[in-house]
Amino acid sequence: MGTIRKIVEGVQFPMLTLVAGHSGSYRRVTGINVIESIDLIMFCRPNELVVTTGINIAQQEDALEQLVKLAFTKKVAGFIINIGPYISSIPESIIAFANEHDFPVFQMPWHCRVADLLKTTFQFISNTHQEQSLEEKVLSHLLFHYKKQLDTTKEQLTQLGFPQGRELAIITCTTIGTQTNIDRYEVMIQFAFQHRYQRFLKLKHKNHLIFLIDRAQINTPNIPFSKVVEELYEKIKQKNGTLDIIIGKGTYQKELEKIRTSYEESLTVIQLAQLHNNRFLYKYKDIGAYQIIMAVQNQSLMQSFSQDILGQIHRYDALHSTDYGTFLRIYLEENGSTSKISERLYIHRNTVLYKIKKIEMLLDMDLTNPFTKTNLYLAFLIEDVMNHR
């Protein structure tokens, strides 16, 4: 994907200097348009770069600022101002606006031809499409057709900056339910990962965004992956009011043959996080007891353990249309805090206490006993795994 960041970091655009809106470097670039009049701003398209020399607005006070602000409302990628006889410098008001709204603004010296800029931009977009196509193809082969494309995939990964012997892992991002497409968050996710990783490969598969990362190419090794995900979650929640995205990361693997395993682990994290309604489950190595349960070969033993502990309450719920099983799980998740349970379920504290006593009677257990709580929680984890399988 062609972005402002690639323009800034690449060597193709020596004529451009980014002067404001640096935090908008994640913006996609899919085209370029020359606009010399406010009346023509209607022809701008989202993700285009807009260029102006100011030839038709030089005599109009504040016209350049108005043009920049209108371009921003059209969701363009960035704005390029040709500094010369018509625009001698970029006003501070425009720089302040661009910085406030993370809107990239470039300046270009007069001796650089706009025609050359257009040609370079078209080539940049074309090359970026080809690179993206290759990245998607290589990652697809690695995950789904590795045995058929063994030698070719190894060579192409090395060309793309992932030499053999590196520790690689898969991150998978998807949305919860079927109402929202992951495309909606692609730019935000990519921006967050561009900040953390020097390089990654990306693939869109069904409603999943899949990323291949390299442990040796982490820009922020002192910041845990969980913090990166939490910050991303918070931005999405602020934007939408709700959180409808979930991210899972598999373990690092040295052998390319095992990258598929990392991918499957990332999906397991996503599925368990959804089953358990746990937004704080991010990595496969953090799934803890789930991992032990899934490694147990004696499935009947696990099922019997879970049924012996939870069977009575599930049967009671089915017979009386109650929700004691769900309540018990929340009780364990909130470590028995009546105030937190009351707040979470929107019920009175007395109702919480009543339900606790009822469950203790049904199960013939003391819910304040740490060993009892451990067994109950383990039984729920086993149910999660059994349902997952």
Short mmCIF file of C-alpha atoms in Angstrom, two decimals:
data_model
loop_
_atom_site.label_atom_id
_atom_site.label_comp_id
_atom_site.label_asym_id
_atom_site.label_seq_id
_atom_site.Cartn_x
_atom_site.Cartn_y
_atom_site.Cartn_z
CA MET A 1 0.00 0.00 0.00
CA GLY A 2 1.39 3.41 -0.99
CA THR A 3 1.40 5.76 1.99
CA ILE A 4 2.67 9.21 2.91
CA ARG A 5 5.30 7.48 5.01
CA LYS A 6 6.71 5.67 1.98
CA ILE A 7 6.87 8.96 0.10
CA VAL A 8 8.77 10.61 2.95
CA GLU A 9 11.17 7.71 3.49
CA GLY A 10 11.68 6.82 -0.17
CA VAL A 11 14.17 8.32 -2.62
CA GLN A 12 11.70 8.99 -5.43
CA PHE A 13 10.50 12.34 -4.08
CA PRO A 14 13.55 14.52 -3.31
CA MET A 15 11.52 17.54 -4.41
CA LEU A 16 9.07 17.21 -1.48
CA THR A 17 9.58 18.34 2.12
CA LEU A 18 6.99 17.41 4.73
CA VAL A 19 6.46 20.56 6.81
CA ALA A 20 3.35 19.69 8.83
CA GLY A 21 0.98 16.85 9.70
CA HIS A 22 3.73 14.29 10.30
CA SER A 23 1.40 12.08 12.36
CA GLY A 24 -0.73 11.53 9.26
CA SER A 25 1.99 9.48 7.56
CA TYR A 26 -0.27 6.39 7.63
CA ARG A 27 -2.59 7.92 4.99
CA ARG A 28 -2.95 5.96 1.76
CA VAL A 29 -1.97 7.50 -1.57
CA THR A 30 -3.90 6.27 -4.60
CA GLY A 31 -3.65 9.23 -6.98
CA ILE A 32 -2.62 12.86 -7.53
CA ASN A 33 -4.57 15.92 -8.65
CA VAL A 34 -3.59 19.49 -9.54
CA ILE A 35 -6.07 22.02 -8.12
CA GLU A 36 -5.63 25.75 -8.80
CA SER A 37 -9.06 26.99 -7.75
CA ILE A 38 -11.38 26.56 -4.80
CA ASP A 39 -14.20 25.87 -7.24
CA LEU A 40 -12.35 22.78 -8.53
CA ILE A 41 -11.99 21.11 -5.14
CA MET A 42 -15.14 19.13 -5.90
CA PHE A 43 -13.10 17.02 -8.33
CA CYS A 44 -10.79 15.72 -5.60
CA ARG A 45 -11.08 12.09 -4.58
CA PRO A 46 -10.25 10.44 -1.23
CA ASN A 47 -6.60 9.37 -0.87
CA GLU A 48 -5.35 11.65 -3.66
CA LEU A 49 -2.44 14.03 -3.24
CA VAL A 50 -3.46 17.59 -4.10
CA VAL A 51 -0.94 19.96 -5.69
CA THR A 52 -1.28 23.71 -6.17
CA THR A 53 0.98 26.49 -7.44
CA GLY A 54 -1.46 29.17 -6.26
CA ILE A 55 -1.64 30.77 -9.70
CA ASN A 56 -5.38 31.49 -9.44
CA ILE A 57 -5.61 32.30 -5.73
CA ALA A 58 -2.53 34.45 -5.13
CA GLN A 59 -4.55 37.67 -4.91
CA GLN A 60 -7.28 36.22 -2.66
CA GLU A 61 -6.70 36.59 1.06
CA ASP A 62 -6.91 33.32 3.01
CA ALA A 63 -7.77 31.45 -0.20
CA LEU A 64 -4.89 28.98 0.23
CA GLU A 65 -5.94 28.16 3.77
CA GLN A 66 -9.51 27.65 2.61
CA LEU A 67 -8.30 25.39 -0.20
CA VAL A 68 -6.28 23.24 2.25
CA LYS A 69 -9.21 22.92 4.65
CA LEU A 70 -11.62 21.98 1.87
CA ALA A 71 -9.16 19.37 0.59
CA PHE A 72 -9.00 17.93 4.11
CA THR A 73 -12.79 17.55 4.19
CA LYS A 74 -12.54 15.58 0.93
CA LYS A 75 -10.30 13.05 2.78
CA VAL A 76 -7.34 13.53 0.46
CA ALA A 77 -4.00 11.96 1.38
CA GLY A 78 -2.06 15.21 1.66
CA PHE A 79 -1.46 18.66 0.20
CA ILE A 80 1.57 19.83 -1.82
CA ILE A 81 2.26 23.57 -2.09
CA ASN A 82 4.56 24.77 -4.85
CA ILE A 83 6.59 27.61 -3.32
CA GLY A 84 7.38 30.35 -5.85
CA PRO A 85 6.04 33.58 -7.34
CA TYR A 86 2.43 32.92 -6.35
CA ILE A 87 2.98 31.40 -2.88
CA SER A 88 6.11 32.68 -1.17
CA SER A 89 5.73 30.62 2.00
CA ILE A 90 3.24 28.43 3.82
CA PRO A 91 1.23 30.43 6.39
CA GLU A 92 1.55 29.41 10.04
CA SER A 93 -2.23 29.01 10.21
CA ILE A 94 -2.05 26.19 7.63
CA ILE A 95 0.82 24.49 9.47
CA ALA A 96 -1.14 24.69 12.74
CA PHE A 97 -4.26 23.25 11.09
CA ALA A 98 -2.29 20.42 9.48
CA ASN A 99 -0.58 19.48 12.75
CA GLU A 100 -3.84 19.58 14.67
CA HIS A 101 -5.61 17.28 12.20
CA ASP A 102 -2.65 15.02 11.25
CA PHE A 103 -2.99 16.26 7.68
CA PRO A 104 0.30 15.99 5.73
CA VAL A 105 1.36 19.22 4.01
CA PHE A 106 4.44 19.31 1.75
CA GLN A 107 6.28 22.14 0.12
CA MET A 108 7.98 21.86 -3.25
CA PRO A 109 10.48 24.41 -4.68
CA TRP A 110 9.50 26.31 -7.80
CA HIS A 111 12.30 24.92 -9.96
CA CYS A 112 10.79 21.42 -9.64
CA ARG A 113 8.24 20.77 -12.38
CA VAL A 114 4.73 19.69 -11.46
CA ALA A 115 4.72 17.47 -14.55
CA ASP A 116 7.72 15.55 -13.18
CA LEU A 117 5.98 15.20 -9.83
CA LEU A 118 2.89 13.74 -11.51
CA LYS A 119 5.00 11.23 -13.46
CA THR A 120 6.92 10.17 -10.34
CA THR A 121 3.71 9.75 -8.35
CA PHE A 122 2.09 7.58 -11.02
CA GLN A 123 5.20 5.37 -11.09
CA PHE A 124 5.23 5.21 -7.28
CA ILE A 125 1.58 4.08 -7.16
CA SER A 126 2.14 1.48 -9.88
CA ASN A 127 5.26 0.07 -8.19
CA THR A 128 3.50 -0.03 -4.83
CA HIS A 129 0.64 -2.04 -6.30
CA GLN A 130 3.12 -4.54 -7.75
CA GLU A 131 5.01 -4.84 -4.43
CA GLN A 132 1.77 -5.31 -2.51
CA SER A 133 0.64 -7.98 -4.94
CA LEU A 134 3.94 -9.85 -4.48
CA GLU A 135 3.76 -9.58 -0.68
CA GLU A 136 0.22 -10.96 -0.63
CA LYS A 137 1.19 -13.78 -2.98
CA VAL A 138 4.22 -14.79 -0.92
CA LEU A 139 2.32 -14.74 2.39
CA SER A 140 -0.54 -16.71 0.86
CA HIS A 141 1.90 -19.36 -0.38
CA LEU A 142 3.60 -19.46 3.02
CA LEU A 143 0.34 -20.07 4.88
CA PHE A 144 -1.72 -22.14 2.48
CA HIS A 145 0.49 -23.64 -0.27
CA TYR A 146 3.95 -23.85 1.29
CA LYS A 147 4.78 -27.43 0.27
CA LYS A 148 3.96 -26.68 -3.36
CA GLN A 149 5.96 -23.43 -3.50
CA LEU A 150 8.84 -24.29 -1.13
CA ASP A 151 11.93 -22.97 -2.94
CA THR A 152 10.21 -20.03 -4.61
CA THR A 153 8.66 -18.86 -1.35
CA LYS A 154 12.01 -18.99 0.49
CA GLU A 155 13.70 -16.92 -2.22
CA GLN A 156 10.92 -14.35 -2.37
CA LEU A 157 10.81 -13.98 1.42
CA THR A 158 14.54 -13.23 1.41
CA GLN A 159 14.02 -10.63 -1.34
CA LEU A 160 11.28 -9.01 0.73
CA GLY A 161 13.57 -8.71 3.77
CA PHE A 162 12.77 -11.93 5.65
CA PRO A 163 15.91 -14.10 5.34
CA GLN A 164 15.94 -17.72 6.48
CA GLY A 165 16.65 -18.39 10.13
CA ARG A 166 14.70 -15.41 11.44
CA GLU A 167 12.04 -15.80 14.12
CA LEU A 168 8.74 -15.01 12.42
CA ALA A 169 5.18 -14.88 13.73
CA ILE A 170 1.65 -14.24 12.51
CA ILE A 171 -0.78 -11.60 13.77
CA THR A 172 -4.41 -11.94 12.70
CA CYS A 173 -6.99 -9.15 12.99
CA THR A 174 -10.71 -9.56 12.44
CA THR A 175 -14.04 -8.06 13.44
CA ILE A 176 -16.54 -9.48 15.92
CA GLY A 177 -19.69 -10.73 14.25
CA THR A 178 -20.59 -10.18 10.61
CA GLN A 179 -21.78 -6.57 10.64
CA THR A 180 -18.40 -4.87 10.14
CA ASN A 181 -15.73 -5.52 7.52
CA ILE A 182 -12.10 -5.51 8.64
CA ASP A 183 -11.32 -3.15 5.72
CA ARG A 184 -12.77 -0.36 7.84
CA TYR A 185 -9.82 -0.59 10.23
CA GLU A 186 -7.05 -1.50 7.79
CA VAL A 187 -5.41 1.94 7.76
CA MET A 188 -5.48 2.29 11.57
CA ILE A 189 -4.05 -1.19 12.11
CA GLN A 190 -1.38 -0.72 9.47
CA PHE A 191 -0.35 2.62 10.96
CA ALA A 192 0.04 1.05 14.43
CA PHE A 193 2.11 -1.81 13.03
CA GLN A 194 4.24 0.49 10.87
CA HIS A 195 5.23 2.29 14.04
CA ARG A 196 6.14 -0.95 15.81
CA TYR A 197 7.70 -3.02 13.00
CA GLN A 198 10.36 -2.02 10.48
CA ARG A 199 8.90 -4.44 7.99
CA PHE A 200 5.94 -6.80 7.66
CA LEU A 201 3.95 -8.64 5.03
CA LYS A 202 0.18 -8.29 4.88
CA LEU A 203 -2.58 -10.44 3.40
CA LYS A 204 -6.35 -9.99 3.30
CA HIS A 205 -8.03 -13.41 3.62
CA LYS A 206 -11.80 -13.57 4.01
CA ASN A 207 -12.51 -11.03 6.78
CA HIS A 208 -9.03 -11.36 8.28
CA LEU A 209 -6.02 -9.09 7.97
CA ILE A 210 -2.96 -11.30 8.39
CA PHE A 211 0.50 -9.91 9.14
CA LEU A 212 3.88 -11.67 9.05
CA ILE A 213 6.32 -10.05 11.49
CA ASP A 214 9.99 -10.52 12.34
CA ARG A 215 11.20 -10.48 15.97
CA ALA A 216 14.47 -8.86 14.83
CA GLN A 217 12.63 -5.94 13.19
CA ILE A 218 10.70 -4.50 16.13
CA ASN A 219 11.16 -0.74 16.48
CA THR A 220 9.77 -0.58 20.01
CA PRO A 221 11.09 -3.68 21.84
CA ASN A 222 10.59 -2.05 25.25
CA ILE A 223 6.85 -1.66 24.64
CA PRO A 224 4.86 -4.91 25.04
CA PHE A 225 2.64 -6.10 22.22
CA SER A 226 -0.34 -5.91 24.57
CA LYS A 227 0.14 -2.15 25.00
CA VAL A 228 0.20 -1.63 21.21
CA VAL A 229 -3.06 -3.57 20.87
CA GLU A 230 -4.70 -1.78 23.80
CA GLU A 231 -3.87 1.64 22.34
CA LEU A 232 -5.33 0.55 19.02
CA TYR A 233 -8.45 -0.79 20.75
CA GLU A 234 -8.91 2.51 22.58
CA LYS A 235 -8.66 4.53 19.35
CA ILE A 236 -11.26 2.31 17.69
CA LYS A 237 -13.52 2.52 20.74
CA GLN A 238 -13.25 6.32 20.76
CA LYS A 239 -14.08 6.42 17.07
CA ASN A 240 -17.05 4.03 17.18
CA GLY A 241 -18.22 4.07 20.78
CA THR A 242 -17.84 0.27 20.81
CA LEU A 243 -15.07 -2.23 20.21
CA ASP A 244 -15.82 -4.66 17.39
CA ILE A 245 -12.32 -5.82 16.50
CA ILE A 246 -10.15 -8.57 17.94
CA ILE A 247 -6.44 -9.28 17.41
CA GLY A 248 -4.48 -12.48 18.08
CA LYS A 249 -0.78 -13.26 17.78
CA GLY A 250 0.85 -16.67 17.35
CA THR A 251 4.25 -17.71 18.68
CA TYR A 252 7.53 -16.99 16.87
CA GLN A 253 8.83 -19.79 14.67
CA LYS A 254 12.28 -20.25 13.07
CA GLU A 255 11.24 -22.92 10.57
CA LEU A 256 9.13 -21.61 7.69
CA GLU A 257 7.23 -24.89 7.75
CA LYS A 258 5.83 -23.87 11.16
CA ILE A 259 4.54 -20.42 10.21
CA ARG A 260 1.21 -22.07 9.49
CA THR A 261 1.22 -23.16 13.14
CA SER A 262 1.69 -19.55 14.25
CA TYR A 263 -1.27 -18.58 12.06
CA GLU A 264 -3.48 -21.29 13.60
CA GLU A 265 -2.40 -20.16 17.07
CA SER A 266 -3.44 -16.59 16.27
CA LEU A 267 -6.89 -17.88 15.27
CA THR A 268 -7.09 -19.87 18.51
CA VAL A 269 -6.40 -16.72 20.51
CA ILE A 270 -9.18 -14.89 18.65
CA GLN A 271 -11.67 -17.71 19.16
CA LEU A 272 -10.87 -18.12 22.85
CA ALA A 273 -11.01 -14.38 23.45
CA GLN A 274 -14.47 -14.32 21.86
CA LEU A 275 -15.69 -17.36 23.79
CA HIS A 276 -14.40 -15.94 27.03
CA ASN A 277 -15.33 -12.34 26.17
CA ASN A 278 -11.75 -11.45 27.11
CA ARG A 279 -10.38 -8.46 25.20
CA PHE A 280 -7.13 -8.76 27.18
CA LEU A 281 -6.15 -12.06 25.56
CA TYR A 282 -3.70 -11.17 22.78
CA LYS A 283 -0.99 -13.81 22.39
CA TYR A 284 -0.98 -17.59 22.18
CA LYS A 285 1.69 -17.86 24.86
CA ASP A 286 -0.65 -15.98 27.22
CA ILE A 287 -3.53 -18.43 26.96
CA GLY A 288 -2.07 -20.27 29.97
CA ALA A 289 -4.34 -23.05 31.21
CA TYR A 290 -6.05 -23.26 27.82
CA GLN A 291 -2.75 -24.43 26.34
CA ILE A 292 -2.40 -27.20 28.92
CA ILE A 293 -6.00 -28.32 28.44
CA MET A 294 -5.62 -28.48 24.67
CA ALA A 295 -2.53 -30.67 25.06
CA VAL A 296 -4.37 -33.28 27.15
CA GLN A 297 -5.01 -36.39 25.08
CA ASN A 298 -7.70 -37.89 27.33
CA GLN A 299 -10.68 -35.85 26.16
CA SER A 300 -13.22 -37.98 28.04
CA LEU A 301 -11.43 -37.27 31.32
CA MET A 302 -11.62 -33.52 30.75
CA GLN A 303 -15.25 -33.66 29.72
CA SER A 304 -16.10 -35.76 32.75
CA PHE A 305 -14.31 -33.31 35.07
CA SER A 306 -16.25 -30.37 33.64
CA GLN A 307 -19.59 -32.18 33.74
CA ASP A 308 -19.10 -33.36 37.32
CA ILE A 309 -18.57 -29.77 38.48
CA LEU A 310 -20.89 -27.74 36.22
CA GLY A 311 -23.43 -30.32 35.05
CA GLN A 312 -25.87 -29.70 37.90
CA ILE A 313 -26.06 -25.95 37.33
CA HIS A 314 -26.43 -26.35 33.55
CA ARG A 315 -29.27 -28.84 34.05
CA TYR A 316 -30.99 -26.49 36.48
CA ASP A 317 -30.70 -23.57 34.02
CA ALA A 318 -32.12 -25.68 31.19
CA LEU A 319 -35.03 -26.86 33.31
CA HIS A 320 -35.94 -23.50 34.89
CA SER A 321 -34.78 -21.03 32.18
CA THR A 322 -32.35 -19.40 34.60
CA ASP A 323 -28.85 -18.04 34.03
CA TYR A 324 -26.88 -19.29 37.03
CA GLY A 325 -24.15 -20.74 34.80
CA THR A 326 -23.51 -17.38 33.16
CA PHE A 327 -23.67 -15.64 36.53
CA LEU A 328 -21.15 -18.08 38.04
CA ARG A 329 -18.67 -17.41 35.28
CA ILE A 330 -18.95 -13.66 35.81
CA TYR A 331 -18.59 -14.24 39.57
CA LEU A 332 -15.27 -15.97 38.94
CA GLU A 333 -14.09 -13.37 36.43
CA GLU A 334 -14.78 -10.59 38.95
CA ASN A 335 -13.16 -12.59 41.76
CA GLY A 336 -16.38 -12.60 43.76
CA SER A 337 -16.66 -8.81 44.05
CA THR A 338 -20.36 -8.11 44.62
CA SER A 339 -20.01 -4.45 43.61
CA LYS A 340 -18.30 -5.30 40.31
CA ILE A 341 -20.79 -8.06 39.53
CA SER A 342 -23.69 -5.73 40.34
CA GLU A 343 -22.26 -3.02 38.08
CA ARG A 344 -21.50 -5.41 35.25
CA LEU A 345 -24.91 -7.11 35.25
CA TYR A 346 -26.96 -4.03 36.20
CA ILE A 347 -28.54 -5.85 39.14
CA HIS A 348 -28.92 -4.94 42.83
CA ARG A 349 -26.30 -6.12 45.30
CA ASN A 350 -28.97 -8.14 47.16
CA THR A 351 -29.74 -10.00 43.95
CA VAL A 352 -26.04 -10.82 43.58
CA LEU A 353 -25.93 -12.22 47.11
CA TYR A 354 -29.09 -14.26 46.49
CA LYS A 355 -27.64 -15.81 43.32
CA ILE A 356 -24.38 -16.68 45.09
CA LYS A 357 -26.26 -18.51 47.84
CA LYS A 358 -28.44 -20.32 45.29
CA ILE A 359 -25.39 -21.52 43.35
CA GLU A 360 -23.68 -22.71 46.54
CA MET A 361 -26.80 -24.71 47.34
CA LEU A 362 -27.08 -26.18 43.82
CA LEU A 363 -23.42 -27.20 43.67
CA ASP A 364 -23.00 -27.94 47.40
CA MET A 365 -19.84 -25.80 47.36
CA ASP A 366 -18.42 -22.82 49.22
CA LEU A 367 -17.67 -20.22 46.54
CA THR A 368 -15.27 -18.37 48.84
CA ASN A 369 -12.94 -21.38 48.95
CA PRO A 370 -9.92 -20.71 46.67
CA PHE A 371 -9.62 -24.39 45.65
CA THR A 372 -13.32 -24.47 44.75
CA LYS A 373 -12.95 -21.35 42.60
CA THR A 374 -9.93 -22.87 40.86
CA ASN A 375 -11.84 -26.03 39.99
CA LEU A 376 -14.87 -24.08 38.77
CA TYR A 377 -12.75 -21.81 36.60
CA LEU A 378 -10.86 -24.78 35.18
CA ALA A 379 -14.18 -26.45 34.34
CA PHE A 380 -15.26 -23.37 32.38
CA LEU A 381 -11.93 -23.32 30.52
CA ILE A 382 -12.44 -26.96 29.55
CA GLU A 383 -15.90 -26.09 28.24
CA ASP A 384 -14.34 -23.33 26.13
CA VAL A 385 -11.85 -25.75 24.60
CA MET A 386 -14.46 -28.43 23.98
CA ASN A 387 -16.77 -25.91 22.28
CA HIS A 388 -13.83 -24.53 20.30
CA ARG A 389 -13.00 -27.96 18.93
#
